[in-house]
Tab-separated table of C-alpha atoms in Angstrom:
chain	number	residue	atom	x	y	z
A	24	MET	CA	-12.401	7.073	16.101
A	25	LEU	CA	-9.299	4.981	15.318
A	26	ALA	CA	-11.291	1.748	15.543
A	27	GLU	CA	-13.774	3.185	13.041
A	28	LEU	CA	-10.945	4.063	10.650
A	29	PHE	CA	-9.680	0.481	10.951
A	30	ALA	CA	-13.155	-0.842	10.224
A	31	ALA	CA	-13.381	1.385	7.141
A	32	ASP	CA	-9.933	0.243	5.960
A	33	ALA	CA	-11.072	-3.380	6.210
A	34	GLY	CA	-13.413	-2.619	3.317
A	35	ALA	CA	-10.517	-1.921	0.960
A	36	PRO	CA	-9.457	-5.571	0.500
A	37	ARG	CA	-13.064	-6.823	0.720
A	38	ASP	CA	-13.184	-10.270	-0.925
A	39	ARG	CA	-9.867	-9.714	-2.709
A	40	SER	CA	-7.808	-10.367	0.417
A	41	PRO	CA	-9.681	-12.247	3.159
A	42	LEU	CA	-6.473	-12.432	5.217
A	43	THR	CA	-5.916	-8.667	5.273
A	44	ARG	CA	-9.565	-7.919	5.887
A	45	ARG	CA	-9.809	-10.333	8.815
A	46	LEU	CA	-6.591	-9.056	10.412
A	47	ILE	CA	-7.790	-5.443	10.273
A	48	GLU	CA	-11.281	-6.318	11.522
A	49	ASP	CA	-9.840	-8.231	14.477
A	50	ALA	CA	-7.457	-5.349	15.198
A	51	ALA	CA	-10.401	-2.901	15.165
A	52	GLU	CA	-12.201	-5.028	17.751
A	53	ASP	CA	-8.997	-5.246	19.799
A	54	LEU	CA	-8.775	-1.433	19.737
A	55	ARG	CA	-12.322	-1.177	21.090
A	56	ARG	CA	-11.359	-3.524	23.948
A	57	GLY	CA	-8.187	-1.573	24.720
A	58	GLY	CA	-5.949	-4.503	23.753
A	59	VAL	CA	-2.367	-4.587	22.481
A	60	THR	CA	-3.347	-2.794	19.266
A	61	THR	CA	-4.012	0.298	21.391
A	62	LYS	CA	-0.351	0.302	22.436
A	63	ILE	CA	0.830	-0.304	18.886
A	64	MET	CA	-1.263	2.567	17.510
A	65	ALA	CA	-0.321	5.033	20.259
A	66	GLY	CA	0.396	8.364	18.619
A	67	SER	CA	-1.966	7.689	15.729
A	68	GLN	CA	-5.191	8.515	17.552
A	69	ARG	CA	-5.654	11.698	15.527
A	70	ASP	CA	-5.230	10.043	12.150
A	71	ARG	CA	-7.674	11.488	9.633
A	72	ASP	CA	-9.716	9.745	6.998
A	73	GLY	CA	-7.417	8.789	4.106
A	74	THR	CA	-4.327	7.997	6.202
A	75	MET	CA	-5.282	4.293	6.170
A	76	PRO	CA	-4.094	3.288	9.670
A	77	GLY	CA	-5.531	-0.210	9.259
A	78	LEU	CA	-3.574	-0.840	6.062
A	79	ARG	CA	-0.417	0.580	7.665
A	80	PHE	CA	-0.927	-1.799	10.569
A	81	ALA	CA	-1.412	-4.763	8.231
A	82	GLY	CA	1.671	-3.767	6.235
A	83	ALA	CA	3.833	-3.534	9.346
A	84	VAL	CA	2.706	-6.991	10.489
A	85	HIS	CA	3.326	-8.410	7.005
A	86	ARG	CA	6.848	-7.023	7.064
A	87	LEU	CA	7.599	-8.883	10.296
A	88	VAL	CA	6.497	-12.077	8.535
A	89	LEU	CA	8.649	-11.322	5.481
A	90	GLU	CA	11.648	-10.688	7.736
A	91	GLY	CA	11.228	-14.050	9.461
A	92	ARG	CA	10.426	-12.452	12.827
A	93	ALA	CA	6.983	-14.086	13.166
A	94	PRO	CA	7.307	-17.826	12.449
A	95	GLY	CA	4.118	-18.658	14.339
A	96	LEU	CA	2.142	-16.260	12.164
A	97	ALA	CA	3.900	-17.076	8.887
A	98	LYS	CA	1.822	-20.231	8.457
A	99	HIS	CA	-1.115	-17.950	7.576
A	100	TYR	CA	0.771	-15.923	4.955
A	101	PRO	CA	0.881	-17.198	1.338
A	102	SER	CA	3.616	-14.640	0.617
A	103	VAL	CA	5.985	-16.964	2.520
A	104	GLY	CA	4.298	-20.246	1.604
A	105	GLY	CA	1.568	-20.335	4.254
A	106	GLN	CA	-2.165	-20.986	4.069
A	107	PRO	CA	-4.589	-18.691	5.955
A	108	ASP	CA	-6.825	-20.036	8.690
A	109	LEU	CA	-8.999	-17.036	9.443
A	110	GLU	CA	-10.470	-18.576	12.590
A	111	THR	CA	-7.072	-18.841	14.312
A	112	LEU	CA	-5.344	-15.858	12.653
A	113	TRP	CA	-5.783	-13.390	15.512
A	114	GLU	CA	-4.881	-15.975	18.142
A	115	ASP	CA	-1.563	-16.549	16.364
A	116	ALA	CA	-1.067	-12.822	15.744
A	117	LEU	CA	-1.353	-11.803	19.400
A	118	PRO	CA	2.061	-13.167	20.549
A	119	VAL	CA	3.715	-11.387	17.614
A	120	LEU	CA	1.941	-8.110	18.377
A	121	ASN	CA	2.924	-8.256	22.037
A	122	GLU	CA	6.556	-9.141	21.316
A	123	HIS	CA	7.071	-6.482	18.627
A	124	ALA	CA	4.668	-3.753	19.783
A	125	ASP	CA	7.344	-1.049	19.968
A	126	LEU	CA	8.798	-1.846	16.539
A	127	LEU	CA	5.340	-1.965	14.987
A	128	ARG	CA	4.405	1.392	16.521
A	129	GLN	CA	7.609	2.948	15.204
A	130	ARG	CA	7.069	1.643	11.681
A	131	ILE	CA	3.375	2.516	11.536
A	132	SER	CA	3.900	6.089	12.713
A	133	ALA	CA	6.785	6.664	10.285
A	134	THR	CA	5.151	5.580	7.056
A	135	THR	CA	2.284	6.043	4.647
A	136	VAL	CA	0.641	3.370	2.516
A	137	GLN	CA	2.796	2.856	-0.582
A	138	THR	CA	1.646	0.012	-2.782
A	139	ASN	CA	3.376	1.397	-5.911
A	140	GLU	CA	1.413	-1.254	-7.815
A	141	PRO	CA	3.212	-1.955	-11.140
A	142	ALA	CA	-0.027	-3.056	-12.851
A	143	ARG	CA	-0.996	0.620	-12.973
A	144	SER	CA	1.572	0.890	-15.749
A	145	ALA	CA	-1.006	-0.753	-18.037
A	146	PRO	CA	-3.651	2.016	-18.020
A	147	LEU	CA	-0.772	4.524	-17.961
A	148	TYR	CA	0.716	2.955	-21.082
A	149	GLY	CA	-2.588	3.097	-22.928
A	150	GLY	CA	-3.236	6.634	-21.740
A	151	LEU	CA	0.185	7.776	-22.915
A	152	MET	CA	-0.471	6.282	-26.357
A	153	VAL	CA	-3.732	8.231	-26.566
A	154	ALA	CA	-2.114	11.438	-25.293
A	155	ALA	CA	0.840	11.288	-27.700
A	156	GLN	CA	-1.415	10.680	-30.698
A	157	GLU	CA	-4.174	13.164	-29.800
A	158	ALA	CA	-1.617	15.910	-29.139
A	159	ALA	CA	-0.052	15.169	-32.526
A	160	LYS	CA	-3.413	15.364	-34.322
A	161	ALA	CA	-4.176	18.699	-32.668
A	162	ALA	CA	-0.784	20.024	-33.825
A	163	GLY	CA	-1.287	18.765	-37.378
A	164	ARG	CA	1.405	16.096	-37.076
A	165	THR	CA	1.257	12.586	-38.469
A	166	VAL	CA	3.782	11.102	-36.038
A	167	PRO	CA	2.923	10.835	-32.306
A	168	PHE	CA	4.878	13.020	-29.913
A	169	CYS	CA	7.725	11.700	-27.817
A	170	VAL	CA	6.822	11.750	-24.125
A	171	ARG	CA	8.476	13.268	-21.079
A	172	LEU	CA	6.889	11.677	-18.007
A	173	LEU	CA	6.685	13.481	-14.640
A	174	GLU	CA	5.189	11.476	-11.758
A	175	VAL	CA	4.027	13.086	-8.523
A	176	GLY	CA	3.830	10.686	-5.584
A	177	ALA	CA	6.084	8.202	-7.367
A	178	SER	CA	6.991	6.139	-4.267
A	179	GLY	CA	9.684	3.749	-5.559
A	180	GLY	CA	9.303	4.863	-9.182
A	181	LEU	CA	8.086	1.467	-10.412
A	182	ASN	CA	5.595	3.083	-12.804
A	183	LEU	CA	8.169	5.359	-14.439
A	184	ARG	CA	9.141	2.766	-17.050
A	185	PRO	CA	5.831	1.855	-18.791
A	186	HIS	CA	7.594	1.482	-22.156
A	187	HIS	CA	9.868	-1.217	-20.700
A	188	VAL	CA	6.961	-3.432	-19.584
A	189	GLY	CA	5.193	-6.072	-21.686
A	190	TYR	CA	1.377	-6.123	-21.729
A	191	ARG	CA	0.023	-9.472	-22.941
A	192	LEU	CA	-3.464	-9.086	-24.416
A	193	ASP	CA	-6.090	-11.800	-24.666
A	194	ASP	CA	-5.360	-12.341	-28.372
A	195	GLY	CA	-1.706	-13.119	-27.632
A	196	THR	CA	-0.402	-9.720	-28.721
A	197	VAL	CA	2.215	-8.222	-26.416
A	198	LEU	CA	2.328	-4.438	-26.353
A	199	GLY	CA	5.289	-2.496	-25.024
A	200	ASP	CA	8.405	-4.619	-24.543
A	201	PRO	CA	7.804	-8.358	-25.129
A	202	GLY	CA	11.314	-9.145	-23.886
A	203	SER	CA	10.876	-7.424	-20.535
A	204	VAL	CA	11.347	-9.240	-17.229
A	205	LEU	CA	7.916	-7.805	-16.368
A	206	VAL	CA	5.198	-9.112	-18.708
A	207	PHE	CA	1.635	-9.459	-17.458
A	208	ASP	CA	-2.006	-9.590	-18.535
A	209	PRO	CA	-3.522	-6.110	-18.036
A	210	GLN	CA	-7.022	-7.663	-18.088
A	211	TRP	CA	-8.369	-5.067	-20.491
A	212	THR	CA	-11.951	-4.880	-21.652
A	213	GLY	CA	-11.803	-2.953	-24.893
A	214	ARG	CA	-8.727	-1.133	-26.135
A	215	PRO	CA	-7.268	2.379	-25.836
A	216	PRO	CA	-8.576	4.702	-28.591
A	217	ALA	CA	-5.177	4.842	-30.279
A	218	ASP	CA	-3.159	3.126	-32.983
A	219	LEU	CA	-1.358	0.542	-30.863
A	220	SER	CA	1.047	-0.321	-33.682
A	221	HIS	CA	2.965	2.886	-32.930
A	222	ARG	CA	5.867	2.644	-30.504
A	223	LEU	CA	5.663	4.691	-27.334
A	224	ARG	CA	8.795	6.842	-27.211
A	225	VAL	CA	9.702	8.050	-23.711
A	226	VAL	CA	12.580	10.537	-23.796
A	227	GLY	CA	12.529	11.751	-20.205
A	228	ARG	CA	11.379	10.532	-16.786
A	229	ALA	CA	11.368	12.045	-13.330
A	230	GLY	CA	9.432	11.530	-10.124
A	231	CYS	CA	9.030	12.907	-6.624
A	232	ASP	CA	7.597	11.720	-3.336
A	233	LEU	CA	7.502	13.028	0.230
A	234	THR	CA	8.904	9.668	1.377
A	235	PRO	CA	10.587	8.090	-1.661
A	236	VAL	CA	11.503	4.418	-1.499
A	237	ASP	CA	14.948	3.343	-2.668
A	238	VAL	CA	14.146	0.088	-4.457
A	239	SER	CA	17.850	-0.657	-4.909
A	240	THR	CA	18.004	-1.556	-1.192
A	241	GLU	CA	16.653	-4.559	0.682
A	242	ASP	CA	14.847	-2.204	3.050
A	243	GLY	CA	13.073	-0.484	0.160
A	244	ARG	CA	12.058	-3.759	-1.464
A	245	LEU	CA	10.706	-5.110	1.827
A	246	HIS	CA	8.831	-1.874	2.447
A	247	LEU	CA	6.928	-2.068	-0.834
A	248	THR	CA	6.379	-5.824	-0.599
A	249	SER	CA	4.872	-5.478	2.877
A	250	PHE	CA	1.993	-3.383	1.525
A	251	VAL	CA	0.944	-6.019	-1.006
A	252	TRP	CA	-1.845	-8.103	0.505
A	253	ALA	CA	-0.141	-11.340	1.442
A	254	ASP	CA	-2.729	-13.677	-0.080
A	255	GLN	CA	-2.496	-11.998	-3.517
A	256	VAL	CA	0.368	-14.070	-4.854
A	257	ASP	CA	0.012	-12.820	-8.443
A	258	ARG	CA	0.521	-9.236	-7.262
A	259	LEU	CA	3.526	-10.261	-5.205
A	260	ASN	CA	5.129	-11.986	-8.191
A	261	ARG	CA	4.421	-8.961	-10.394
A	262	LEU	CA	6.008	-6.643	-7.827
A	263	ARG	CA	9.121	-8.801	-7.617
A	264	ASP	CA	9.452	-8.741	-11.417
A	265	ALA	CA	9.014	-4.957	-11.342
A	266	LEU	CA	11.780	-4.674	-8.755
A	267	ASP	CA	14.034	-6.769	-10.997
A	268	LEU	CA	13.230	-4.440	-13.895
A	269	ALA	CA	14.015	-1.409	-11.748
A	270	ALA	CA	17.441	-2.858	-10.968
A	271	THR	CA	18.294	-2.855	-14.690
A	272	ASP	CA	16.738	0.552	-15.432
A	273	PRO	CA	17.177	2.838	-12.405
A	274	VAL	CA	15.182	6.076	-12.125
A	275	LYS	CA	15.815	8.403	-9.183
A	276	VAL	CA	12.795	9.640	-7.222
A	277	ASP	CA	13.377	13.045	-5.624
A	278	CYS	CA	12.373	13.707	-2.020
A	279	SER	CA	10.090	16.696	-2.462
A	280	ALA	CA	6.547	17.951	-2.089
A	281	GLY	CA	4.608	17.763	-5.326
A	282	PRO	CA	3.815	21.444	-6.060
A	283	GLU	CA	7.350	22.771	-5.552
A	284	TRP	CA	8.943	19.938	-7.511
A	285	LEU	CA	6.414	20.198	-10.305
A	286	ALA	CA	6.941	23.935	-10.650
A	287	LYS	CA	10.669	23.380	-11.178
A	288	GLN	CA	10.105	20.596	-13.702
A	289	LEU	CA	7.534	22.579	-15.683
A	290	ALA	CA	9.666	25.723	-15.735
A	291	ARG	CA	11.288	24.270	-18.843
A	292	SER	CA	9.697	22.683	-21.874
A	293	GLU	CA	11.161	20.660	-24.734
A	294	ARG	CA	10.295	21.287	-28.344
A	295	ASP	CA	8.511	18.404	-30.096
A	296	VAL	CA	8.024	16.603	-26.770
A	297	LEU	CA	4.737	16.059	-24.920
A	298	THR	CA	5.226	16.651	-21.196
A	299	VAL	CA	2.875	14.417	-19.198
A	300	VAL	CA	2.159	15.023	-15.518
A	301	TRP	CA	1.025	11.746	-13.961
A	302	HIS	CA	-0.167	10.504	-10.582
A	303	SER	CA	-2.066	7.423	-9.392
A	304	VAL	CA	-3.920	6.642	-6.158
A	305	VAL	CA	-2.157	9.547	-4.475
A	306	TRP	CA	-4.755	12.305	-4.373
A	307	GLN	CA	-6.459	11.037	-1.208
A	308	TYR	CA	-3.222	11.514	0.727
A	309	VAL	CA	-2.567	15.087	-0.491
A	310	SER	CA	-3.509	17.985	1.784
A	311	PRO	CA	-6.064	20.533	0.542
A	312	ALA	CA	-3.345	23.215	0.505
A	313	ASP	CA	-1.032	21.115	-1.695
A	314	ARG	CA	-3.925	20.222	-3.979
A	315	ALA	CA	-4.664	23.898	-4.547
A	316	MET	CA	-0.987	24.699	-5.107
A	317	GLY	CA	-0.618	21.816	-7.543
A	318	ARG	CA	-3.614	22.965	-9.565
A	319	ALA	CA	-2.207	26.479	-9.738
A	320	VAL	CA	1.205	25.235	-10.919
A	321	LEU	CA	-0.420	23.109	-13.608
A	322	ALA	CA	-2.721	25.938	-14.736
A	323	ASP	CA	0.260	28.258	-15.149
A	324	ALA	CA	2.118	25.679	-17.248
A	325	ALA	CA	-1.008	24.910	-19.290
A	326	ALA	CA	-1.368	28.573	-20.204
A	327	LYS	CA	2.160	28.497	-21.664
A	328	ALA	CA	1.772	25.246	-23.636
A	329	THR	CA	2.091	25.488	-27.423
A	330	PRO	CA	1.405	23.064	-30.289
A	331	THR	CA	5.124	22.223	-30.378
A	332	THR	CA	5.514	22.060	-26.559
A	333	PRO	CA	2.198	20.472	-25.470
A	334	LEU	CA	1.280	19.494	-21.931
A	335	ALA	CA	-0.918	16.680	-20.603
A	336	LEU	CA	-2.348	15.636	-17.256
A	337	LEU	CA	-2.945	11.892	-16.945
A	338	VAL	CA	-4.248	10.611	-13.612
A	339	PHE	CA	-5.654	7.357	-12.245
A	340	GLU	CA	-7.595	8.216	-9.107
A	341	SER	CA	-10.786	7.335	-7.272
A	342	ARG	CA	-13.896	9.324	-8.114
A	343	ARG	CA	-17.417	9.088	-6.770
A	344	SER	CA	-19.773	7.168	-9.017
A	345	ASP	CA	-23.427	6.224	-8.664
A	346	ASP	CA	-22.681	2.977	-10.501
A	347	ALA	CA	-19.924	1.718	-8.224
A	348	GLU	CA	-20.712	-0.673	-5.389
A	349	GLU	CA	-18.885	1.390	-2.794
A	350	GLY	CA	-19.792	4.786	-4.214
A	351	TYR	CA	-16.503	5.340	-6.057
A	352	ARG	CA	-14.311	3.809	-8.710
A	353	PHE	CA	-10.850	4.404	-10.134
A	354	GLU	CA	-10.880	6.333	-13.399
A	355	LEU	CA	-8.206	7.243	-15.947
A	356	LEU	CA	-8.492	10.928	-16.830
A	357	LEU	CA	-6.639	12.881	-19.514
A	358	LYS	CA	-6.381	16.611	-20.286
A	359	LEU	CA	-4.338	18.092	-23.155
A	360	TRP	CA	-3.123	21.663	-23.643
A	361	PRO	CA	-3.235	23.731	-25.827
A	362	ALA	CA	-5.579	21.302	-27.638
A	363	GLY	CA	-8.220	21.812	-24.957
A	364	LEU	CA	-9.192	18.124	-24.946
A	365	SER	CA	-10.490	16.301	-21.872
A	366	PHE	CA	-11.247	12.582	-21.760
A	367	ASN	CA	-12.369	10.042	-19.200
A	368	LEU	CA	-10.652	7.034	-20.763
A	369	GLY	CA	-12.111	4.316	-18.583
A	370	TYR	CA	-12.154	2.736	-15.155
A	371	GLY	CA	-10.802	-0.221	-13.257
A	372	SER	CA	-9.430	-1.698	-10.070
A	373	GLY	CA	-7.317	0.542	-7.880
A	374	HIS	CA	-4.456	-1.846	-8.628
A	375	GLY	CA	-4.710	-1.087	-12.369
A	376	ALA	CA	-6.020	-4.471	-13.515
A	377	PRO	CA	-8.656	-5.276	-14.582
A	378	PHE	CA	-9.393	-2.116	-16.588
A	379	THR	CA	-12.249	-1.179	-18.942
A	380	TRP	CA	-11.603	1.277	-21.770
A	381	ASN	CA	-14.724	3.426	-22.145
A	382	VAL	CA	-14.095	6.929	-23.483
A	383	THR	CA	-16.413	9.706	-22.338
A	384	PRO	CA	-15.896	13.441	-21.767
A	385	TRP	CA	-14.089	14.384	-18.545
A	386	GLU	CA	-16.533	16.741	-16.888
């Protein structure tokens, strides 16, 4: 079963990260043979679909490389200046796996996949612009609402500062903050259905996670970096810029389960502020019980929303689609209360870029 989960996880990077895919595929075959990967994954035999054991394995190995503990393997890792040779990758990985089997097992069993990809701020930014303006229209206002942002499954909180990021469009326009240390091309097709000349005003931010990452520490930075596929240098550079931004604009992420934390946050509302509940690429890791509780908490808050204290749900999650190659795609979904509006704003890569704006009803 575990080897099959590894094989399924190898499909996530597909052609986007040949290094990660090959490492996971070779590890799956090693599991079938009862090799060293069996020792490393001891205790994870009952992992369920969605826990991504293959990606956790790849992340733990990447961290050893980042820490300088695997010099013989580092030559394959562009994240430290190497160049992959897929034919000899597993041969060079085996000594590292044998030497650090206990450490790898400890790290893999103690963590979940946490990419906390900062490029997801781009669809979030556009979605917040739409939400603030649509809520204002529904309330008969001419000025968009200020936003209070609540993120469930926030990891290191890197996506809790979308207004402090610069988004460079293909016409040279930079939305958000052009002077930010984090400016990148969101690779948009189309544009958000909003007046982008308005400034996004964020007046409150908070986040929670079952295993929050403290990005002010070297351990936290290494943890998040290890889950970026090592041959995606652009993503690595973007993450490092996002970590630099976080150092200048700290936001605490509470250690808490989503439903309980959200209930406390939504127990109060602020007049003339749009409260936005947000999560991205988290839903697959949430238990059915917590999903049900979260929906109930949100439904209770939605019933109490007023035109002057509106509420929004903005999520970027995978959904099944007949058009997608693998049977699913990542979609940006928005609901507004009490306006009663529901939009599917578009779809894109699970990492947030590229993204296509294509507004349809959220059904």
